[in-house]
mmCIF file of N, CA and C in Angstrom:
data_model
loop_
_atom_site.group_PDB
_atom_site.id
_atom_site.type_symbol
_atom_site.label_atom_id
_atom_site.label_comp_id
_atom_site.label_asym_id
_atom_site.label_seq_id
_atom_site.Cartn_x
_atom_site.Cartn_y
_atom_site.Cartn_z
ATOM 1 N N TYR A 20 23.622 -17.288 23.333
ATOM 2 C CA TYR A 20 23.607 -16.956 24.218
ATOM 3 C C TYR A 20 23.141 -17.898 24.719
ATOM 4 N N VAL A 21 22.963 -19.205 24.905
ATOM 5 C CA VAL A 21 22.715 -20.489 25.080
ATOM 6 C C VAL A 21 23.708 -21.367 25.184
ATOM 7 N N THR A 22 24.708 -21.225 23.759
ATOM 8 C CA THR A 22 25.387 -22.014 23.469
ATOM 9 C C THR A 22 27.034 -21.696 24.713
ATOM 10 N N PHE A 23 27.334 -19.746 25.116
ATOM 11 C CA PHE A 23 28.036 -19.690 25.848
ATOM 12 C C PHE A 23 27.915 -19.741 26.688
ATOM 13 N N ALA A 24 26.702 -19.665 27.349
ATOM 14 C CA ALA A 24 25.958 -20.944 28.995
ATOM 15 C C ALA A 24 26.960 -22.100 28.713
ATOM 16 N N GLN A 25 25.902 -22.988 28.227
ATOM 17 C CA GLN A 25 27.001 -23.869 28.063
ATOM 18 C C GLN A 25 27.661 -24.806 27.812
ATOM 19 N N ARG A 26 29.191 -23.134 27.052
ATOM 20 C CA ARG A 26 30.472 -23.465 26.985
ATOM 21 C C ARG A 26 30.877 -22.939 28.351
ATOM 22 N N HIS A 27 30.549 -22.188 28.996
ATOM 23 C CA HIS A 27 30.764 -21.428 30.620
ATOM 24 C C HIS A 27 30.153 -20.985 31.637
ATOM 25 N N PRO A 28 29.223 -22.323 31.759
ATOM 26 C CA PRO A 28 28.705 -22.216 32.754
ATOM 27 C C PRO A 28 28.812 -20.674 34.176
ATOM 28 N N ALA A 29 30.220 -21.110 34.503
ATOM 29 C CA ALA A 29 29.742 -20.114 35.744
ATOM 30 C C ALA A 29 30.452 -19.323 35.168
ATOM 31 N N TYR A 30 31.053 -18.886 34.535
ATOM 32 C CA TYR A 30 30.652 -17.556 34.152
ATOM 33 C C TYR A 30 29.235 -16.771 33.466
ATOM 34 N N PHE A 31 28.736 -17.897 32.517
ATOM 35 C CA PHE A 31 27.268 -17.463 32.572
ATOM 36 C C PHE A 31 26.343 -17.394 34.055
ATOM 37 N N ARG A 32 26.741 -17.594 34.557
ATOM 38 C CA ARG A 32 25.997 -17.865 36.009
ATOM 39 C C ARG A 32 26.623 -16.161 36.645
ATOM 40 N N LEU A 33 28.223 -15.880 36.630
ATOM 41 C CA LEU A 33 28.261 -14.538 37.989
ATOM 42 C C LEU A 33 27.798 -13.763 36.899
ATOM 43 N N MET A 34 27.942 -13.486 35.121
ATOM 44 C CA MET A 34 27.169 -12.566 35.245
ATOM 45 C C MET A 34 25.648 -11.778 35.783
ATOM 46 N N PHE A 35 25.711 -12.894 36.041
ATOM 47 C CA PHE A 35 24.046 -12.685 36.217
ATOM 48 C C PHE A 35 24.155 -12.806 37.963
ATOM 49 N N ARG A 36 25.042 -12.319 39.262
ATOM 50 C CA ARG A 36 24.958 -12.223 40.001
ATOM 51 C C ARG A 36 26.375 -10.776 40.279
ATOM 52 N N PRO A 37 25.871 -10.193 40.533
ATOM 53 C CA PRO A 37 26.363 -8.926 39.803
ATOM 54 C C PRO A 37 27.422 -8.811 41.080
ATOM 55 N N GLU A 38 26.569 -9.096 42.983
ATOM 56 C CA GLU A 38 26.908 -9.222 44.156
ATOM 57 C C GLU A 38 28.593 -9.683 43.936
ATOM 58 N N LEU A 39 29.179 -10.311 42.995
ATOM 59 C CA LEU A 39 29.467 -11.241 43.317
ATOM 60 C C LEU A 39 31.151 -11.270 42.430
ATOM 61 N N SER A 40 29.689 -10.417 40.900
ATOM 62 C CA SER A 40 31.079 -10.490 39.572
ATOM 63 C C SER A 40 31.394 -8.468 39.785
ATOM 64 N N GLU A 41 31.337 -7.760 40.205
ATOM 65 C CA GLU A 41 31.528 -6.795 40.258
ATOM 66 C C GLU A 41 32.050 -5.651 39.692
ATOM 67 N N PRO A 42 30.346 -5.621 38.180
ATOM 68 C CA PRO A 42 30.465 -4.862 37.455
ATOM 69 C C PRO A 42 31.167 -4.170 37.566
ATOM 70 N N GLN A 43 30.834 -2.130 38.303
ATOM 71 C CA GLN A 43 32.655 -1.822 37.818
ATOM 72 C C GLN A 43 33.232 -1.470 38.485
ATOM 73 N N LYS A 44 33.836 -3.381 38.569
ATOM 74 C CA LYS A 44 34.646 -3.001 39.067
ATOM 75 C C LYS A 44 35.698 -3.629 38.099
ATOM 76 N N HIS A 45 34.754 -4.114 35.970
ATOM 77 C CA HIS A 45 35.567 -4.635 35.315
ATOM 78 C C HIS A 45 34.525 -3.835 34.309
ATOM 79 N N PRO A 46 35.411 -3.515 33.729
ATOM 80 C CA PRO A 46 34.532 -2.634 32.621
ATOM 81 C C PRO A 46 34.649 -3.275 31.375
ATOM 82 N N ASP A 47 36.071 -4.808 30.837
ATOM 83 C CA ASP A 47 35.716 -5.059 30.001
ATOM 84 C C ASP A 47 34.184 -5.226 29.759
ATOM 85 N N ALA A 48 33.606 -5.848 31.081
ATOM 86 C CA ALA A 48 32.619 -7.108 31.070
ATOM 87 C C ALA A 48 31.130 -5.810 31.237
ATOM 88 N N LYS A 49 32.014 -4.698 31.305
ATOM 89 C CA LYS A 49 30.367 -3.590 31.267
ATOM 90 C C LYS A 49 30.331 -3.843 29.335
ATOM 91 N N ALA A 50 31.289 -3.182 28.922
ATOM 92 C CA ALA A 50 31.496 -3.725 27.425
ATOM 93 C C ALA A 50 30.621 -4.075 26.713
ATOM 94 N N ALA A 51 30.541 -5.355 27.692
ATOM 95 C CA ALA A 51 30.515 -6.408 26.384
ATOM 96 C C ALA A 51 29.279 -6.809 26.983
ATOM 97 N N GLU A 52 28.297 -6.230 27.489
ATOM 98 C CA GLU A 52 27.450 -6.098 28.272
ATOM 99 C C GLU A 52 26.291 -4.517 27.527
ATOM 100 N N ASP A 53 26.914 -3.680 27.557
ATOM 101 C CA ASP A 53 26.416 -2.823 26.347
ATOM 102 C C ASP A 53 26.724 -3.910 25.161
ATOM 103 N N ALA A 54 27.539 -4.172 24.224
ATOM 104 C CA ALA A 54 27.624 -4.619 22.953
ATOM 105 C C ALA A 54 26.056 -5.267 22.989
ATOM 106 N N ALA A 55 26.062 -6.524 23.912
ATOM 107 C CA ALA A 55 24.326 -7.877 24.022
ATOM 108 C C ALA A 55 23.588 -6.692 23.927
ATOM 109 N N SER A 56 23.421 -5.342 24.953
ATOM 110 C CA SER A 56 22.317 -5.032 24.759
ATOM 111 C C SER A 56 21.950 -4.496 23.113
ATOM 112 N N SER A 57 22.390 -4.172 22.568
ATOM 113 C CA SER A 57 22.968 -3.037 21.137
ATOM 114 C C SER A 57 22.708 -3.751 20.471
ATOM 115 N N SER A 58 23.063 -5.420 20.246
ATOM 116 C CA SER A 58 22.569 -5.871 19.562
ATOM 117 C C SER A 58 21.016 -6.440 19.677
ATOM 118 N N LEU A 59 20.611 -6.498 20.488
ATOM 119 C CA LEU A 59 19.974 -6.784 21.069
ATOM 120 C C LEU A 59 18.327 -5.797 20.195
ATOM 121 N N GLU A 60 18.760 -4.269 20.933
ATOM 122 C CA GLU A 60 17.535 -3.099 20.379
ATOM 123 C C GLU A 60 17.689 -3.289 19.112
ATOM 124 N N GLU A 61 18.722 -3.291 18.065
ATOM 125 C CA GLU A 61 19.262 -3.294 16.734
ATOM 126 C C GLU A 61 18.477 -3.782 16.402
ATOM 127 N N THR A 62 18.071 -5.141 16.440
ATOM 128 C CA THR A 62 17.181 -6.129 15.946
ATOM 129 C C THR A 62 16.159 -6.392 16.394
ATOM 130 N N VAL A 63 15.657 -5.913 18.064
ATOM 131 C CA VAL A 63 13.802 -5.436 17.830
ATOM 132 C C VAL A 63 13.303 -3.747 16.963
ATOM 133 N N ALA A 64 14.996 -3.062 16.533
ATOM 134 C CA ALA A 64 14.382 -1.633 15.458
ATOM 135 C C ALA A 64 14.364 -2.336 14.709
ATOM 136 N N ASP A 65 14.916 -3.205 13.999
ATOM 137 C CA ASP A 65 14.716 -3.643 12.488
ATOM 138 C C ASP A 65 13.418 -4.434 12.634
ATOM 139 N N CYS A 66 13.138 -4.723 13.556
ATOM 140 C CA CYS A 66 11.541 -4.947 13.489
ATOM 141 C C CYS A 66 10.516 -4.387 13.288
ATOM 142 N N VAL A 67 10.665 -3.732 14.801
ATOM 143 C CA VAL A 67 9.733 -2.138 14.198
ATOM 144 C C VAL A 67 9.717 -1.744 13.010
ATOM 145 N N HIS A 68 11.023 -1.322 12.354
ATOM 146 C CA HIS A 68 10.893 -0.630 10.626
ATOM 147 C C HIS A 68 10.565 -1.540 9.407
ATOM 148 N N ALA A 69 10.155 -3.165 9.896
ATOM 149 C CA ALA A 69 9.581 -3.483 9.219
ATOM 150 C C ALA A 69 8.403 -4.002 8.990
ATOM 151 N N GLY A 70 7.666 -3.569 10.346
ATOM 152 C CA GLY A 70 6.812 -3.829 10.513
ATOM 153 C C GLY A 70 6.344 -4.376 11.338
ATOM 154 N N VAL A 71 7.420 -5.118 11.561
ATOM 155 C CA VAL A 71 6.595 -6.755 12.404
ATOM 156 C C VAL A 71 6.017 -6.590 13.115
ATOM 157 N N ILE A 72 6.238 -5.259 14.389
ATOM 158 C CA ILE A 72 5.889 -5.578 15.647
ATOM 159 C C ILE A 72 5.281 -3.582 15.691
ATOM 160 N N PRO A 73 4.612 -3.395 16.409
ATOM 161 C CA PRO A 73 4.111 -1.496 16.950
ATOM 162 C C PRO A 73 5.706 -0.997 17.414
ATOM 163 N N ALA A 74 6.243 0.373 17.524
ATOM 164 C CA ALA A 74 6.932 1.040 17.752
ATOM 165 C C ALA A 74 6.211 0.793 19.434
ATOM 166 N N GLY A 75 5.601 0.896 20.263
ATOM 167 C CA GLY A 75 5.129 0.543 21.738
ATOM 168 C C GLY A 75 5.477 -0.792 22.342
ATOM 169 N N GLN A 76 5.606 -1.860 20.929
ATOM 170 C CA GLN A 76 5.595 -2.973 22.295
ATOM 171 C C GLN A 76 7.183 -2.871 21.648
ATOM 172 N N ALA A 77 8.441 -2.349 21.105
ATOM 173 C CA ALA A 77 9.650 -2.839 21.222
ATOM 174 C C ALA A 77 10.177 -2.611 22.589
ATOM 175 N N ASP A 78 9.800 -2.820 23.384
ATOM 176 C CA ASP A 78 10.219 -3.299 24.853
ATOM 177 C C ASP A 78 9.988 -4.698 25.245
ATOM 178 N N ALA A 79 8.549 -4.766 24.988
ATOM 179 C CA ALA A 79 7.822 -6.078 25.174
ATOM 180 C C ALA A 79 8.960 -6.501 24.286
ATOM 181 N N LEU A 80 9.379 -6.759 23.327
ATOM 182 C CA LEU A 80 9.934 -7.592 22.457
ATOM 183 C C LEU A 80 10.441 -8.234 22.929
ATOM 184 N N ALA A 81 11.756 -7.130 23.142
ATOM 185 C CA ALA A 81 13.167 -7.079 23.773
ATOM 186 C C ALA A 81 13.773 -7.744 25.343
ATOM 187 N N VAL A 82 12.182 -7.459 25.960
ATOM 188 C CA VAL A 82 12.221 -8.515 27.109
ATOM 189 C C VAL A 82 12.042 -10.411 26.649
ATOM 190 N N THR A 83 10.598 -10.091 26.376
ATOM 191 C CA THR A 83 10.477 -11.626 25.109
ATOM 192 C C THR A 83 11.947 -11.928 24.462
ATOM 193 N N ALA A 84 12.228 -11.783 24.183
ATOM 194 C CA ALA A 84 13.640 -12.444 23.179
ATOM 195 C C ALA A 84 14.671 -12.918 24.680
ATOM 196 N N TRP A 85 14.851 -11.495 25.108
ATOM 197 C CA TRP A 85 15.891 -12.207 26.557
ATOM 198 C C TRP A 85 15.551 -12.924 26.705
ATOM 199 N N SER A 86 14.289 -13.018 28.179
ATOM 200 C CA SER A 86 13.896 -14.013 28.075
ATOM 201 C C SER A 86 14.187 -15.627 27.862
ATOM 202 N N LEU A 87 13.752 -15.185 26.124
ATOM 203 C CA LEU A 87 13.433 -16.834 25.909
ATOM 204 C C LEU A 87 15.268 -17.540 26.180
ATOM 205 N N GLY A 88 16.090 -16.206 25.405
ATOM 206 C CA GLY A 88 17.637 -17.166 25.510
ATOM 207 C C GLY A 88 18.316 -17.461 26.463
ATOM 208 N N HIS A 89 17.097 -16.256 27.804
ATOM 209 C CA HIS A 89 18.216 -16.609 29.972
ATOM 210 C C HIS A 89 17.226 -17.807 29.626
ATOM 211 N N GLY A 90 16.158 -18.106 29.296
ATOM 212 C CA GLY A 90 15.253 -18.594 29.924
ATOM 213 C C GLY A 90 16.061 -20.459 30.352
ATOM 214 N N LEU A 91 15.875 -20.516 27.635
ATOM 215 C CA LEU A 91 16.671 -21.658 27.756
ATOM 216 C C LEU A 91 17.913 -21.643 27.904
ATOM 217 N N ALA A 92 19.011 -20.686 28.213
ATOM 218 C CA ALA A 92 20.349 -21.412 28.556
ATOM 219 C C ALA A 92 19.825 -21.345 30.382
ATOM 220 N N SER A 93 19.545 -21.371 31.134
ATOM 221 C CA SER A 93 19.165 -21.501 32.594
ATOM 222 C C SER A 93 18.755 -23.043 32.482
ATOM 223 N N LEU A 94 17.977 -23.481 31.641
ATOM 224 C CA LEU A 94 17.456 -24.736 31.709
ATOM 225 C C LEU A 94 17.517 -25.472 30.768
ATOM 226 N N TRP A 95 18.829 -25.595 30.288
ATOM 227 C CA TRP A 95 20.023 -26.466 30.207
ATOM 228 C C TRP A 95 21.331 -26.440 31.656
ATOM 229 N N LEU A 96 21.172 -25.244 31.788
ATOM 230 C CA LEU A 96 22.473 -25.510 32.484
ATOM 231 C C LEU A 96 22.331 -26.738 34.120
ATOM 232 N N ASP A 97 20.464 -25.872 34.455
ATOM 233 C CA ASP A 97 19.792 -26.128 35.631
ATOM 234 C C ASP A 97 19.217 -28.305 35.252
ATOM 235 N N GLY A 98 19.260 -28.687 34.122
ATOM 236 C CA GLY A 98 19.174 -29.714 34.270
ATOM 237 C C GLY A 98 18.025 -29.656 33.731
ATOM 238 N N GLU A 99 17.038 -29.093 34.406
ATOM 239 C CA GLU A 99 15.921 -29.456 33.252
ATOM 240 C C GLU A 99 15.625 -30.080 31.575
ATOM 241 N N LEU A 100 16.545 -29.601 30.665
ATOM 242 C CA LEU A 100 16.507 -30.246 29.535
ATOM 243 C C LEU A 100 16.695 -31.063 29.363
ATOM 244 N N LYS A 101 17.345 -32.302 30.426
ATOM 245 C CA LYS A 101 18.242 -32.869 30.337
ATOM 246 C C LYS A 101 17.497 -34.327 29.339
ATOM 247 N N ASP A 102 16.132 -34.441 29.283
ATOM 248 C CA ASP A 102 15.711 -35.770 29.000
ATOM 249 C C ASP A 102 15.052 -35.344 27.450
ATOM 250 N N SER A 103 15.539 -34.300 27.012
ATOM 251 C CA SER A 103 15.304 -33.423 25.787
ATOM 252 C C SER A 103 16.011 -34.123 24.794
ATOM 253 N N ARG A 104 15.137 -34.285 23.455
ATOM 254 C CA ARG A 104 15.509 -35.535 22.099
ATOM 255 C C ARG A 104 16.782 -34.602 21.722
ATOM 256 N N ASP A 105 16.714 -33.170 22.086
ATOM 257 C CA ASP A 105 17.519 -31.830 20.924
ATOM 258 C C ASP A 105 19.190 -31.678 21.935
ATOM 259 N N ASP A 106 19.762 -31.283 21.384
ATOM 260 C CA ASP A 106 20.822 -30.380 22.039
ATOM 261 C C ASP A 106 20.444 -29.744 22.522
ATOM 262 N N PRO A 107 21.911 -28.526 22.768
ATOM 263 C CA PRO A 107 21.258 -27.278 22.970
ATOM 264 C C PRO A 107 21.058 -26.263 21.575
ATOM 265 N N GLN A 108 21.951 -26.534 20.378
ATOM 266 C CA GLN A 108 21.760 -26.006 19.313
ATOM 267 C C GLN A 108 20.477 -26.542 18.580
ATOM 268 N N THR A 109 19.973 -27.029 18.263
ATOM 269 C CA THR A 109 18.697 -27.842 18.043
ATOM 270 C C THR A 109 17.565 -27.112 18.223
ATOM 271 N N MET A 110 17.711 -27.335 19.418
ATOM 272 C CA MET A 110 16.435 -26.471 20.490
ATOM 273 C C MET A 110 16.423 -25.315 20.249
ATOM 274 N N THR A 111 17.349 -24.711 19.859
ATOM 275 C CA THR A 111 18.141 -23.170 20.403
ATOM 276 C C THR A 111 17.515 -22.598 18.671
ATOM 277 N N ALA A 112 18.280 -23.085 17.704
ATOM 278 C CA ALA A 112 17.911 -23.329 16.794
ATOM 279 C C ALA A 112 16.528 -23.207 16.383
ATOM 280 N N ASN A 113 15.120 -24.174 16.736
ATOM 281 C CA ASN A 113 13.824 -24.889 16.794
ATOM 282 C C ASN A 113 13.047 -22.856 17.253
ATOM 283 N N VAL A 114 13.349 -22.376 18.626
ATOM 284 C CA VAL A 114 12.564 -21.875 19.434
ATOM 285 C C VAL A 114 13.374 -20.562 18.596
ATOM 286 N N THR A 115 13.934 -20.280 18.087
ATOM 287 C CA THR A 115 14.157 -19.077 17.611
ATOM 288 C C THR A 115 13.709 -19.367 16.370
ATOM 289 N N ALA A 116 13.281 -20.522 14.967
ATOM 290 C CA ALA A 116 12.750 -20.407 14.352
ATOM 291 C C ALA A 116 10.462 -20.535 14.500
ATOM 292 N N LEU A 117 9.989 -21.037 15.250
ATOM 293 C CA LEU A 117 9.193 -20.768 15.809
ATOM 294 C C LEU A 117 9.236 -19.265 16.531
ATOM 295 N N LEU A 118 10.251 -18.460 17.188
ATOM 296 C CA LEU A 118 9.087 -17.122 16.937
ATOM 297 C C LEU A 118 9.691 -16.125 15.374
ATOM 298 N N GLU A 119 10.497 -16.623 15.035
ATOM 299 C CA GLU A 119 10.680 -15.844 13.399
ATOM 300 C C GLU A 119 9.405 -16.458 12.577
ATOM 301 N N ILE A 120 7.907 -17.019 13.104
ATOM 302 C CA ILE A 120 7.206 -17.495 11.628
ATOM 303 C C ILE A 120 6.437 -16.415 13.099
ATOM 304 N N LEU A 121 6.016 -17.303 14.030
ATOM 305 C CA LEU A 121 5.341 -16.413 14.936
ATOM 306 C C LEU A 121 5.509 -14.740 14.455
ATOM 307 N N LEU A 122 6.266 -13.702 14.905
ATOM 308 C CA LEU A 122 6.092 -12.708 13.947
ATOM 309 C C LEU A 122 6.396 -12.513 12.657
ATOM 310 N N THR A 123 6.339 -13.552 11.546
ATOM 311 C CA THR A 123 6.135 -13.595 10.395
ATOM 312 C C THR A 123 4.338 -12.568 10.087
ATOM 313 N N PRO A 124 4.477 -11.690 9.930
ATOM 314 C CA PRO A 124 2.452 -11.373 9.627
ATOM 315 C C PRO A 124 2.037 -12.182 8.869
ATOM 316 N N SER A 125 2.333 -12.318 7.770
ATOM 317 C CA SER A 125 1.813 -13.824 7.295
ATOM 318 C C SER A 125 1.379 -14.567 7.386
ATOM 319 N N HIS A 126 2.721 -14.706 8.494
ATOM 320 C CA HIS A 126 1.827 -16.537 9.650
ATOM 321 C C HIS A 126 1.469 -16.495 10.584
ATOM 322 N N ARG A 127 0.793 -15.484 10.954
ATOM 323 C CA ARG A 127 0.102 -15.252 12.092
ATOM 324 C C ARG A 127 -0.741 -15.135 11.952
ATOM 325 N N PRO A 128 -1.242 -16.325 13.106
ATOM 326 C CA PRO A 128 -3.009 -16.343 13.768
ATOM 327 C C PRO A 128 -3.785 -15.425 12.832
ATOM 328 N N ARG A 129 -4.706 -16.006 12.689
ATOM 329 C CA ARG A 129 -6.006 -14.659 12.258
ATOM 330 C C ARG A 129 -6.892 -14.680 14.058
ATOM 331 N N PRO A 130 -7.000 -13.119 14.776
ATOM 332 C CA PRO A 130 -7.886 -13.457 15.800
ATOM 333 C C PRO A 130 -9.242 -13.904 15.213
ATOM 334 N N GLY A 131 -9.398 -14.548 16.107
ATOM 335 C CA GLY A 131 -10.973 -15.246 16.142
ATOM 336 C C GLY A 131 -12.189 -14.840 17.202
ATOM 337 N N PRO A 132 -12.420 -14.856 17.103
ATOM 338 C CA PRO A 132 -14.003 -14.566 17.529
ATOM 339 C C PRO A 132 -13.342 -14.503 20.079
ATOM 340 N N ALA A 133 -14.242 -13.210 20.872
ATOM 341 C CA ALA A 133 -13.492 -13.339 21.440
ATOM 342 C C ALA A 133 -14.001 -14.383 22.612
ATOM 343 N N THR A 134 -13.596 -15.212 23.092
ATOM 344 C CA THR A 134 -14.252 -16.169 24.038
ATOM 345 C C THR A 134 -14.250 -15.737 24.820
ATOM 346 N N ARG A 135 -15.220 -15.905 26.362
ATOM 347 C CA ARG A 135 -14.713 -15.616 27.358
ATOM 348 C C ARG A 135 -15.847 -17.105 28.860
ATOM 349 N N HIS A 136 -14.822 -17.471 29.364
ATOM 350 C CA HIS A 136 -14.675 -18.191 30.134
ATOM 351 C C HIS A 136 -15.390 -18.465 31.752
ATOM 352 N N ASN A 137 -17.052 -18.793 32.090
ATOM 353 C CA ASN A 137 -17.702 -18.186 32.761
ATOM 354 C C ASN A 137 -16.642 -19.062 33.764
ATOM 355 N N ARG A 138 -16.160 -18.500 35.060
ATOM 356 C CA ARG A 138 -15.659 -19.430 36.150
ATOM 357 C C ARG A 138 -15.845 -19.524 37.064
ATOM 358 N N SER A 139 -16.958 -18.980 37.584
ATOM 359 C CA SER A 139 -18.481 -19.119 38.501
ATOM 360 C C SER A 139 -19.132 -20.370 38.877
ATOM 361 N N GLY A 140 -18.956 -20.736 37.658
ATOM 362 C CA GLY A 140 -20.131 -22.427 37.973
ATOM 363 C C GLY A 140 -19.373 -22.886 37.833
#
């Protein structure tokens, strides 16, 4: 996702501007969108099946994963990460590895006691 955006920034930006891309007129573009969505849905279903997340959280994970990919790609294209010491591929690999750690039950932090912050004073 991020690599595509980096290699084809104009296409990436156009894909998310339906008033310009007119997806209803381009069945190949719609098929590519559907394939990408299916891939994400399958990955999330694998997480549910493996017990990584409850079924009720599947949609939230899908949105989280898509948001991470899209946000990272957009940040690179917009120059917000130009000062990063990592290139886009390395940053994407690092973000993916961190997400895998967070989704692995044995690596999840154990919940501690709930704390409340008094904001009234």
